[in-house]
mmCIF file with all atom_site columns, C-alpha atoms in Angstrom:
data_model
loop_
_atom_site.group_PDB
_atom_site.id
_atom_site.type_symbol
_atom_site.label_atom_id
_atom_site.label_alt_id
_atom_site.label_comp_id
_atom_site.label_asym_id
_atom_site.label_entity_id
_atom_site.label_seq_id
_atom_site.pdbx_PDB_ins_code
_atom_site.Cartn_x
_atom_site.Cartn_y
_atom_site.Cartn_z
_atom_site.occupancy
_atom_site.B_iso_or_equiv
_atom_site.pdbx_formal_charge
_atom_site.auth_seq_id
_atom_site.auth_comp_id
_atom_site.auth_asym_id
_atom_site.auth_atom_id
_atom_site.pdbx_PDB_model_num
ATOM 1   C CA . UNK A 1 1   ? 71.632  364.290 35.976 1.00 0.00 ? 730 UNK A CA 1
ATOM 2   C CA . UNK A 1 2   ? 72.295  366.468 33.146 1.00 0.00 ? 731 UNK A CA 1
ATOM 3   C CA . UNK A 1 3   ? 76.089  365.451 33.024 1.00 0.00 ? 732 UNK A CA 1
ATOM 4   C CA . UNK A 1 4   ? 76.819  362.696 30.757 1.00 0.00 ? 733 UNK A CA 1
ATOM 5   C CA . UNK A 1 5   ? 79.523  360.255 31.146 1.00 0.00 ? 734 UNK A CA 1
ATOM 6   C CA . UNK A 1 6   ? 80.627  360.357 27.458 1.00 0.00 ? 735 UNK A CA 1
ATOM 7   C CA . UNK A 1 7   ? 81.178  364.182 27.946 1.00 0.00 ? 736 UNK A CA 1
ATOM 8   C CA . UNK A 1 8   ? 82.514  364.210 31.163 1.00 0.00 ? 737 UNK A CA 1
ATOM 9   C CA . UNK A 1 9   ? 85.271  361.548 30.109 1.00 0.00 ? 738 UNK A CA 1
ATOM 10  C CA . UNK A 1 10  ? 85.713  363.827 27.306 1.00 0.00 ? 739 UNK A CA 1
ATOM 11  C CA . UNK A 1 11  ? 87.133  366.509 29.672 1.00 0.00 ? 740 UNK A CA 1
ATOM 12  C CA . UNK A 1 12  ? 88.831  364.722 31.464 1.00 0.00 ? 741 UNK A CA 1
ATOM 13  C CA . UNK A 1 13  ? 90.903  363.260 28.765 1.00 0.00 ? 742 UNK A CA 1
ATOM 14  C CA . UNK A 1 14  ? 91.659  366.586 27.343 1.00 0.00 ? 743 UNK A CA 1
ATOM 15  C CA . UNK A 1 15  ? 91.630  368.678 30.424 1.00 0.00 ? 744 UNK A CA 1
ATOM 16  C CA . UNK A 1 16  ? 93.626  365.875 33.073 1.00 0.00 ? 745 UNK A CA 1
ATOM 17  C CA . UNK A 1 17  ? 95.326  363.344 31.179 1.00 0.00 ? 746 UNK A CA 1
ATOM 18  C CA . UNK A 1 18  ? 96.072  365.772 28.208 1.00 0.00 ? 747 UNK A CA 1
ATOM 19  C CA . UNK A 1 19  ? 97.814  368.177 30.685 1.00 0.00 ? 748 UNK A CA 1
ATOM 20  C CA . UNK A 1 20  ? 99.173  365.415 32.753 1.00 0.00 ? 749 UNK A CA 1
ATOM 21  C CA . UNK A 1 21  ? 100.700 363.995 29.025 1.00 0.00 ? 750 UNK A CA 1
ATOM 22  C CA . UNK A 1 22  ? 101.729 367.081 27.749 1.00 0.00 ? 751 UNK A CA 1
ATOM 23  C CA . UNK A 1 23  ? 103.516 368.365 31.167 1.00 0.00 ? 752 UNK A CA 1
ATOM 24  C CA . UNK A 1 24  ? 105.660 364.856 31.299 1.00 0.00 ? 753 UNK A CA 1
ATOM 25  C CA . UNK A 1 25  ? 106.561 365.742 27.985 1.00 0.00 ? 754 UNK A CA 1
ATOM 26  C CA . UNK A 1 26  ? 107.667 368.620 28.047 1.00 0.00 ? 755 UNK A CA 1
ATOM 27  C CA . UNK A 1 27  ? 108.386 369.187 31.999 1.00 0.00 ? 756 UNK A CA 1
ATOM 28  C CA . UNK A 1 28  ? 112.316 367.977 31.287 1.00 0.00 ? 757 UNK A CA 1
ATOM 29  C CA . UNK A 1 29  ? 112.709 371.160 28.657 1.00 0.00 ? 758 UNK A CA 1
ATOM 30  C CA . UNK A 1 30  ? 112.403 373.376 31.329 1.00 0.00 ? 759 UNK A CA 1
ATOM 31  C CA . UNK A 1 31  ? 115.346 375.389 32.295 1.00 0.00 ? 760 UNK A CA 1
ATOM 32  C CA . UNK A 1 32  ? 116.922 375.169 36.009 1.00 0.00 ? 761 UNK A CA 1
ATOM 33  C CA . UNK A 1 33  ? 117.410 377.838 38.188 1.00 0.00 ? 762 UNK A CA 1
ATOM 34  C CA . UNK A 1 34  ? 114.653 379.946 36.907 1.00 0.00 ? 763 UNK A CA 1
ATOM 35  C CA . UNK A 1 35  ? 112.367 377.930 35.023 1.00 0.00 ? 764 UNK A CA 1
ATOM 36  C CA . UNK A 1 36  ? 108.411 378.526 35.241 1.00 0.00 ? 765 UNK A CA 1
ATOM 37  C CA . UNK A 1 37  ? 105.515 376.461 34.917 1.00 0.00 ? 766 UNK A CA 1
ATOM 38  C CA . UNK A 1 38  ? 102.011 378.002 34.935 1.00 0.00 ? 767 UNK A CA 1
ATOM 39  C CA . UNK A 1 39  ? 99.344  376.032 34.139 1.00 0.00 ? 768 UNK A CA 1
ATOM 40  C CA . UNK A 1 40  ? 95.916  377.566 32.924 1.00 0.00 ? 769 UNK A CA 1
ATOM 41  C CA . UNK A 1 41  ? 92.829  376.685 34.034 1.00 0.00 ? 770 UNK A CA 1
ATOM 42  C CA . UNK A 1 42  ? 89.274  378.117 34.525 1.00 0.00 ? 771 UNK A CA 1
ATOM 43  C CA . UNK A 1 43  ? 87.387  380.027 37.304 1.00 0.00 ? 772 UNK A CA 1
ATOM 44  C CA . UNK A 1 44  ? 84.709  376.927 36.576 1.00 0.00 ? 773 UNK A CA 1
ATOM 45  C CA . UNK A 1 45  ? 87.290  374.312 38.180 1.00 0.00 ? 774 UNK A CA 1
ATOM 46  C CA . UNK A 1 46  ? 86.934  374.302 41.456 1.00 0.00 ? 775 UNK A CA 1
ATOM 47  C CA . UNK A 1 47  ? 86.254  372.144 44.324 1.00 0.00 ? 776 UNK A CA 1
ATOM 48  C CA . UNK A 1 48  ? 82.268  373.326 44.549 1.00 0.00 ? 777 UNK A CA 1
ATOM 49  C CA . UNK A 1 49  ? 81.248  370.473 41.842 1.00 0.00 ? 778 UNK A CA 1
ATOM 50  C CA . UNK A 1 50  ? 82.780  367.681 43.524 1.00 0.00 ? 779 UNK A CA 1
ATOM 51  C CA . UNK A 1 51  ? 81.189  365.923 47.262 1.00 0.00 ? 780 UNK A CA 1
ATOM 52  C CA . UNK A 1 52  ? 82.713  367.312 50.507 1.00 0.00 ? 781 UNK A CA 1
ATOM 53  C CA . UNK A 1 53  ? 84.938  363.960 51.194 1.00 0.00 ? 782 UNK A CA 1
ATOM 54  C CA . UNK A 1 54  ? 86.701  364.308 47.765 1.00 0.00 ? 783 UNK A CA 1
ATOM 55  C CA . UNK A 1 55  ? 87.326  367.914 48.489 1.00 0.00 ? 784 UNK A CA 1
ATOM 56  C CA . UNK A 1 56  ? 89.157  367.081 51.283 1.00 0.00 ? 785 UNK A CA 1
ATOM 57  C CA . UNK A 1 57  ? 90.824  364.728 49.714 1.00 0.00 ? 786 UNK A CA 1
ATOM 58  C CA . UNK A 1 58  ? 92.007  367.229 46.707 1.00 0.00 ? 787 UNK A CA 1
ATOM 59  C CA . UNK A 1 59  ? 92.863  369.708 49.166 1.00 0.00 ? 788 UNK A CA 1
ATOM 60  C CA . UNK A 1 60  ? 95.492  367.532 51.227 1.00 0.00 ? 789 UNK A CA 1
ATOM 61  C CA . UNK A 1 61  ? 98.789  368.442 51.160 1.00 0.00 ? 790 UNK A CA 1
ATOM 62  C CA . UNK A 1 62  ? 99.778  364.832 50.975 1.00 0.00 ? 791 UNK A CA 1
ATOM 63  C CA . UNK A 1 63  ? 97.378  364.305 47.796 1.00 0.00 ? 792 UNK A CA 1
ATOM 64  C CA . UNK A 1 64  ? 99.555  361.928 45.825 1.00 0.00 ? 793 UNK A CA 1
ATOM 65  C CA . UNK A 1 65  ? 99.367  361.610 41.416 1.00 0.00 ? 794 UNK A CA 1
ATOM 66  C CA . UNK A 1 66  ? 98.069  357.993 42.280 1.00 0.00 ? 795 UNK A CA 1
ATOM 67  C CA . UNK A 1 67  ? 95.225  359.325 44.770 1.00 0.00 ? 796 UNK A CA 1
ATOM 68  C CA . UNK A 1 68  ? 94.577  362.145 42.017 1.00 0.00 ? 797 UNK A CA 1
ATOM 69  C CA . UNK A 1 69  ? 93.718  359.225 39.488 1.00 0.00 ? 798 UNK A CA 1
ATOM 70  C CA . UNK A 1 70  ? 91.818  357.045 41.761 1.00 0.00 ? 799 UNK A CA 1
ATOM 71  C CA . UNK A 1 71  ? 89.618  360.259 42.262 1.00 0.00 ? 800 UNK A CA 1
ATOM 72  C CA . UNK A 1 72  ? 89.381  360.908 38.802 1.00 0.00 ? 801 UNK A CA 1
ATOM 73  C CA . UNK A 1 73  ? 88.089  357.245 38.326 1.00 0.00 ? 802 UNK A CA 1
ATOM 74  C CA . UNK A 1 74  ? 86.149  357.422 40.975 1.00 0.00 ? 803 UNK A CA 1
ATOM 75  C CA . UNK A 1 75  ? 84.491  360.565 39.472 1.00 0.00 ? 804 UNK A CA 1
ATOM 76  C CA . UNK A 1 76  ? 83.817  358.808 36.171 1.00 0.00 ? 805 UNK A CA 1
ATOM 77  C CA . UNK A 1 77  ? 82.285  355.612 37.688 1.00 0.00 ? 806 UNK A CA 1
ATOM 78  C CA . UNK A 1 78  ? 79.938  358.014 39.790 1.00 0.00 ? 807 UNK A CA 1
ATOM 79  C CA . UNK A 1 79  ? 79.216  359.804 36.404 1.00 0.00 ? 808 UNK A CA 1
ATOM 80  C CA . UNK A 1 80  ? 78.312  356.975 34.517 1.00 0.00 ? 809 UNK A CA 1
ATOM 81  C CA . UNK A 1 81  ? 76.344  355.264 37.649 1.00 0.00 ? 810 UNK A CA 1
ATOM 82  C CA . UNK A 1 82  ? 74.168  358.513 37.831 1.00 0.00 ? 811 UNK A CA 1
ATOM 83  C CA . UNK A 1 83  ? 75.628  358.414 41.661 1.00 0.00 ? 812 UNK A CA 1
ATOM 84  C CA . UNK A 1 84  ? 77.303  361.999 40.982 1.00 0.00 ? 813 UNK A CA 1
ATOM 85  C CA . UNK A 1 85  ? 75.000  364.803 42.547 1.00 0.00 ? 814 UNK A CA 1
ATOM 86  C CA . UNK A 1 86  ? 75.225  367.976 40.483 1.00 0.00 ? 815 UNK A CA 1
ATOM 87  C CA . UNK A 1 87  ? 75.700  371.070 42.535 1.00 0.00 ? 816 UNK A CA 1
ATOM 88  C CA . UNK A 1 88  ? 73.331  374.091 42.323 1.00 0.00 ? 817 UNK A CA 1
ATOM 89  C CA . UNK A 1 89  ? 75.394  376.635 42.090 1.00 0.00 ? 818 UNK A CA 1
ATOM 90  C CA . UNK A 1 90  ? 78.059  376.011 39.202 1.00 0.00 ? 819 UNK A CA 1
ATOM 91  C CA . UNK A 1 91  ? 78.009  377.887 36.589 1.00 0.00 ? 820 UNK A CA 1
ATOM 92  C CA . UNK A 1 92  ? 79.124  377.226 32.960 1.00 0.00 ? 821 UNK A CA 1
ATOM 93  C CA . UNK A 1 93  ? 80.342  373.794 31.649 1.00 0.00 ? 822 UNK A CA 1
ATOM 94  C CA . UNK A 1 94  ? 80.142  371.429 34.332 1.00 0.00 ? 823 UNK A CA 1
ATOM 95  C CA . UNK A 1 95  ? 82.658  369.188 32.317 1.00 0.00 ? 824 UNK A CA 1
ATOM 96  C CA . UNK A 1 96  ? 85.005  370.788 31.693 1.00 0.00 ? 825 UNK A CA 1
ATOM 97  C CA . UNK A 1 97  ? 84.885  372.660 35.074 1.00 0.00 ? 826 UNK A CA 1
ATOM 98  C CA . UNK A 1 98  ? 86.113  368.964 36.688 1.00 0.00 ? 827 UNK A CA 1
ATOM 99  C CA . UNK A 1 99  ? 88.459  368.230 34.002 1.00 0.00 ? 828 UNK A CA 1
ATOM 100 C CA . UNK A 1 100 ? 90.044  371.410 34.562 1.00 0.00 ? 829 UNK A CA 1
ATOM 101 C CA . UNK A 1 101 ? 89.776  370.960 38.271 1.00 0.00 ? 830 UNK A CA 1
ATOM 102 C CA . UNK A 1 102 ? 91.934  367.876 38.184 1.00 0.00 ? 831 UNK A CA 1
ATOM 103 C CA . UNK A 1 103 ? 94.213  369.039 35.490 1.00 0.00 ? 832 UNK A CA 1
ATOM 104 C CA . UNK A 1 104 ? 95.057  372.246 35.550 1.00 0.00 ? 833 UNK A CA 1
ATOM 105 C CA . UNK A 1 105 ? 93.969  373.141 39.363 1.00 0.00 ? 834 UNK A CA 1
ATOM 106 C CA . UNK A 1 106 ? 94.986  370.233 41.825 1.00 0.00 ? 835 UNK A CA 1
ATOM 107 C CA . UNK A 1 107 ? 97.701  368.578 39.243 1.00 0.00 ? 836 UNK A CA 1
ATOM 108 C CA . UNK A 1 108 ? 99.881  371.546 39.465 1.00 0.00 ? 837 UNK A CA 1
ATOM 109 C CA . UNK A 1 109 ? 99.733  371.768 43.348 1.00 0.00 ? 838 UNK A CA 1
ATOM 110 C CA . UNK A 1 110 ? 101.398 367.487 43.201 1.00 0.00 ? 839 UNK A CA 1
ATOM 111 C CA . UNK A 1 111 ? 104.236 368.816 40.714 1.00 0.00 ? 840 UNK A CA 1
ATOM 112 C CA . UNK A 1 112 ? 105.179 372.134 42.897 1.00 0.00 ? 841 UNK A CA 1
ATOM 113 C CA . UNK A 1 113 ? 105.507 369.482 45.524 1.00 0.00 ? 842 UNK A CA 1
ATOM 114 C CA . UNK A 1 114 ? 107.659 367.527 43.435 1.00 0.00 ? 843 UNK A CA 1
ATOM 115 C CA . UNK A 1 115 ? 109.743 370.531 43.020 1.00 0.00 ? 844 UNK A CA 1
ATOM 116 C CA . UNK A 1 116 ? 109.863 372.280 46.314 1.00 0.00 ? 845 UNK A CA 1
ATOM 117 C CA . UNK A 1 117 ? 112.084 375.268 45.374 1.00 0.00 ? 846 UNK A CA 1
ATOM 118 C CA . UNK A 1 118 ? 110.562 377.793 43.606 1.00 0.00 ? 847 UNK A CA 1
ATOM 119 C CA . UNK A 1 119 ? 113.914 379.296 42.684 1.00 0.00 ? 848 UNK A CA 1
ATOM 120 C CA . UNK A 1 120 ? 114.595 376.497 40.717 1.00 0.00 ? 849 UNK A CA 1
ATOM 121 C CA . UNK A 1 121 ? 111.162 375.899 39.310 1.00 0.00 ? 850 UNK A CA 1
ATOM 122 C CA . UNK A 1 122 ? 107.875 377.494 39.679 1.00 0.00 ? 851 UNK A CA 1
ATOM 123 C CA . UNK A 1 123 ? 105.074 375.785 39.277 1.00 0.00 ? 852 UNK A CA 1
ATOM 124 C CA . UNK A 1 124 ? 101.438 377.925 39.770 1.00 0.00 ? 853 UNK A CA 1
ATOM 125 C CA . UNK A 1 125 ? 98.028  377.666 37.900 1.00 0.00 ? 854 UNK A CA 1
ATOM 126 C CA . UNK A 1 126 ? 95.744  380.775 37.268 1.00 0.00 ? 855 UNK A CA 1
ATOM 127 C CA . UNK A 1 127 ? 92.929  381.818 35.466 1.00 0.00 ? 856 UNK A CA 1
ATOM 128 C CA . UNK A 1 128 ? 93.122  384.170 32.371 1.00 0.00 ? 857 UNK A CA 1
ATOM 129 C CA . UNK A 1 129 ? 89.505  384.786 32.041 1.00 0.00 ? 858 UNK A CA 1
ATOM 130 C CA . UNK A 1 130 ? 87.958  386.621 35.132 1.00 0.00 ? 859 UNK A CA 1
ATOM 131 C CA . UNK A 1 131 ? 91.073  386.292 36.633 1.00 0.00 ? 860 UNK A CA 1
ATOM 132 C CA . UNK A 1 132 ? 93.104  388.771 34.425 1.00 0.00 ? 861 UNK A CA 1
ATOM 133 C CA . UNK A 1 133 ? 93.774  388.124 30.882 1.00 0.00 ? 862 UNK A CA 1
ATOM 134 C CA . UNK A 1 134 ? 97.589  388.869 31.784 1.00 0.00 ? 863 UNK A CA 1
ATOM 135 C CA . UNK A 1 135 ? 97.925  386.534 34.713 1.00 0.00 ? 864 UNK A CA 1
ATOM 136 C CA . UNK A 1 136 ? 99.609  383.822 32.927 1.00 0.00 ? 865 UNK A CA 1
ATOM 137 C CA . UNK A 1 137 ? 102.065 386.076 30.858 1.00 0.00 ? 866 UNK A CA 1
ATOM 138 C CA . UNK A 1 138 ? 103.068 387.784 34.426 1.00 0.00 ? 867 UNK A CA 1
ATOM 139 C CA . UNK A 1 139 ? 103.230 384.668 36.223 1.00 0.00 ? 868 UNK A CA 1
ATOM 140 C CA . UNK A 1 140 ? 105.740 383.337 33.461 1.00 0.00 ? 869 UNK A CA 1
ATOM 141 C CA . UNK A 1 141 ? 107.663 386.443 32.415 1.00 0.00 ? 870 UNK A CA 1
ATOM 142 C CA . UNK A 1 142 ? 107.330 389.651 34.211 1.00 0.00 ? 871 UNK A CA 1
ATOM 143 C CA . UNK A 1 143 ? 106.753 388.823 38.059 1.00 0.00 ? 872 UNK A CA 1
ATOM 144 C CA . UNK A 1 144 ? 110.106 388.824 39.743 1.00 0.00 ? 873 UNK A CA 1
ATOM 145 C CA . UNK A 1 145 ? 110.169 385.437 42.274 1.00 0.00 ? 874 UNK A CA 1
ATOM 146 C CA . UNK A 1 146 ? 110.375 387.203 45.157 1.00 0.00 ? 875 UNK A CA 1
ATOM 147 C CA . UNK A 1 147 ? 106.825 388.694 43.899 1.00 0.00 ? 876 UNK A CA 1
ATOM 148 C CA . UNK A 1 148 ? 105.297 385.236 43.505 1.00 0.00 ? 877 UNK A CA 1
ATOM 149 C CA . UNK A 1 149 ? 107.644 382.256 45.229 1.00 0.00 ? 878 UNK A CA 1
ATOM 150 C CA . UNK A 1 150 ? 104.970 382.196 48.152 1.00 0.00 ? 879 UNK A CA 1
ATOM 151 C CA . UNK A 1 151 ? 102.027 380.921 45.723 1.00 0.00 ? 880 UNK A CA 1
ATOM 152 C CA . UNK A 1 152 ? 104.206 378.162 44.592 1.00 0.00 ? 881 UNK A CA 1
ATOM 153 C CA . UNK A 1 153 ? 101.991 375.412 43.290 1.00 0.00 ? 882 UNK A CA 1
ATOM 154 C CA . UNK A 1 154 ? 99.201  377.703 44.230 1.00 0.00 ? 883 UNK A CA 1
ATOM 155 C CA . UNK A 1 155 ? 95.808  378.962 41.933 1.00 0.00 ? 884 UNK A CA 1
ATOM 156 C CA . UNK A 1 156 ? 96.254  382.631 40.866 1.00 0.00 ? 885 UNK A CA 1
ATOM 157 C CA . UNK A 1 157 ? 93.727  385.009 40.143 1.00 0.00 ? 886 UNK A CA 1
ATOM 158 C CA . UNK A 1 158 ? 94.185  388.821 39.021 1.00 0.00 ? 887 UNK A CA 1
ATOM 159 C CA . UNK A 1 159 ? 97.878  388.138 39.982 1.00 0.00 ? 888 UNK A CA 1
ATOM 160 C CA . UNK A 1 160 ? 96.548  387.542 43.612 1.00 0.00 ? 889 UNK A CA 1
ATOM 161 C CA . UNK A 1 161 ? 97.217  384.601 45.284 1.00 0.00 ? 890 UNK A CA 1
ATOM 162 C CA . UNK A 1 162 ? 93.573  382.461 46.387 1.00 0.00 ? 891 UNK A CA 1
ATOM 163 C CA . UNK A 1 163 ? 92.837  379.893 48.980 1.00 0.00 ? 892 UNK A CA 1
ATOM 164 C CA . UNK A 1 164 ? 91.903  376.931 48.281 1.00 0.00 ? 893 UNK A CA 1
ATOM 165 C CA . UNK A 1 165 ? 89.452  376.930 51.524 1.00 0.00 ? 894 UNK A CA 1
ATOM 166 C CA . UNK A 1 166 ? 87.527  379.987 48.681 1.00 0.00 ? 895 UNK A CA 1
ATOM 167 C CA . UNK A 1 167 ? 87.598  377.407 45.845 1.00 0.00 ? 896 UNK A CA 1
ATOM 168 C CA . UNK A 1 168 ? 84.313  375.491 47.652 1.00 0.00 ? 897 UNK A CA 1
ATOM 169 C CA . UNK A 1 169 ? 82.184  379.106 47.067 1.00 0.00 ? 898 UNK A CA 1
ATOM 170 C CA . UNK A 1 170 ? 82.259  378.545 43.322 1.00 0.00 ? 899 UNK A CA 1
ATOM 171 C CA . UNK A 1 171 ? 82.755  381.503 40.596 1.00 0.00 ? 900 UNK A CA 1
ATOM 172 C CA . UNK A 1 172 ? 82.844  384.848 41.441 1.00 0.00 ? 901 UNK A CA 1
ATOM 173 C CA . UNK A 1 173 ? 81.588  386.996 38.773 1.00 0.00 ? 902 UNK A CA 1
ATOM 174 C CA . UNK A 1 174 ? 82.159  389.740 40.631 1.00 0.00 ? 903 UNK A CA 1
ATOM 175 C CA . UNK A 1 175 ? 86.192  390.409 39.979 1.00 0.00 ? 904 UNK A CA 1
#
């Protein structure tokens, strides 16, 4: 393993519980009707670099903030073990790819379903990089909500809407 636990905990204490911390804090700021939250994260954080059972697990519609954590831990422990299996195919910090997989990917998906109306708040994640350097200003500002309330909670990219079933194929360079 070329990961190592001190700079994988790194990441995720910048890139999960940093986001986590700073979104409690500042979540209750946020004006209702209206109000948008758009997280930014990276075309690295996806659900390639973790195992096929904790995929699943990140992809459930009932993931809970409590089962997000546990997987997080469990992540770490499997770090520091040398039980985590690299994948093959990832490209660029591996990291901060899973920190920003749990923060600023999955994370936002639990809060939109804290807030179910998107007319009241909007809650999305997106990439800047290859996926538009604009997507977050238009997600926050300029889209109109009938443009966008469908991807509530959902990973942007070149203000287009993604699957999460594509997250598994890694970065596309490509865009």
């Amino acid at each position: 393993n070329n990961l190592s636990f001190e700079e994988a905990h790194k990441s995720f204490e910048i890139n999960y519980r940093g986001t986590v911390r700073v979104h409690e804090a500042l979540f209750p700021l946020v004006k209702r009707p209206g109000g948008r939250v758009i997280f930014v994260s990276s075309a690295v954080g996806k659900t390639y670099l973790v195992p096929s059972d904790v995929e699943t697990q990140l992809l459930s519609d009932n993931l809970a903030e409590d089962d997000l954590v546990r997987i997080v831990q469990r992540l770490e422990d499997d770090i520091q073990s040398g039980r985590y299996q690299e994948p093959t195919n990832h490209i660029g910090g591996l990291a901060y790819g899973l920190g920003k997989l749990a923060g600023t990917t999955i994370y936002p998906r639990i809060v939109a379903r804290r807030h179910p109306s998107p007319q009241e708040i909007f809650v999305a994640s997106c990439c800047p990089a290859f996926g538009g350097p604009d997507t977050p200003v238009w997600l926050a500002t300029t889209a109109s909500i009938e443009q966008i309330q469908h991807g509530h909670g959902g990973f942007w990219e070149q203000r287009t809407l993604t699957n999460p079933q594509d997250w598994s194929a890694g970065m596309n360079l490509s865009s």
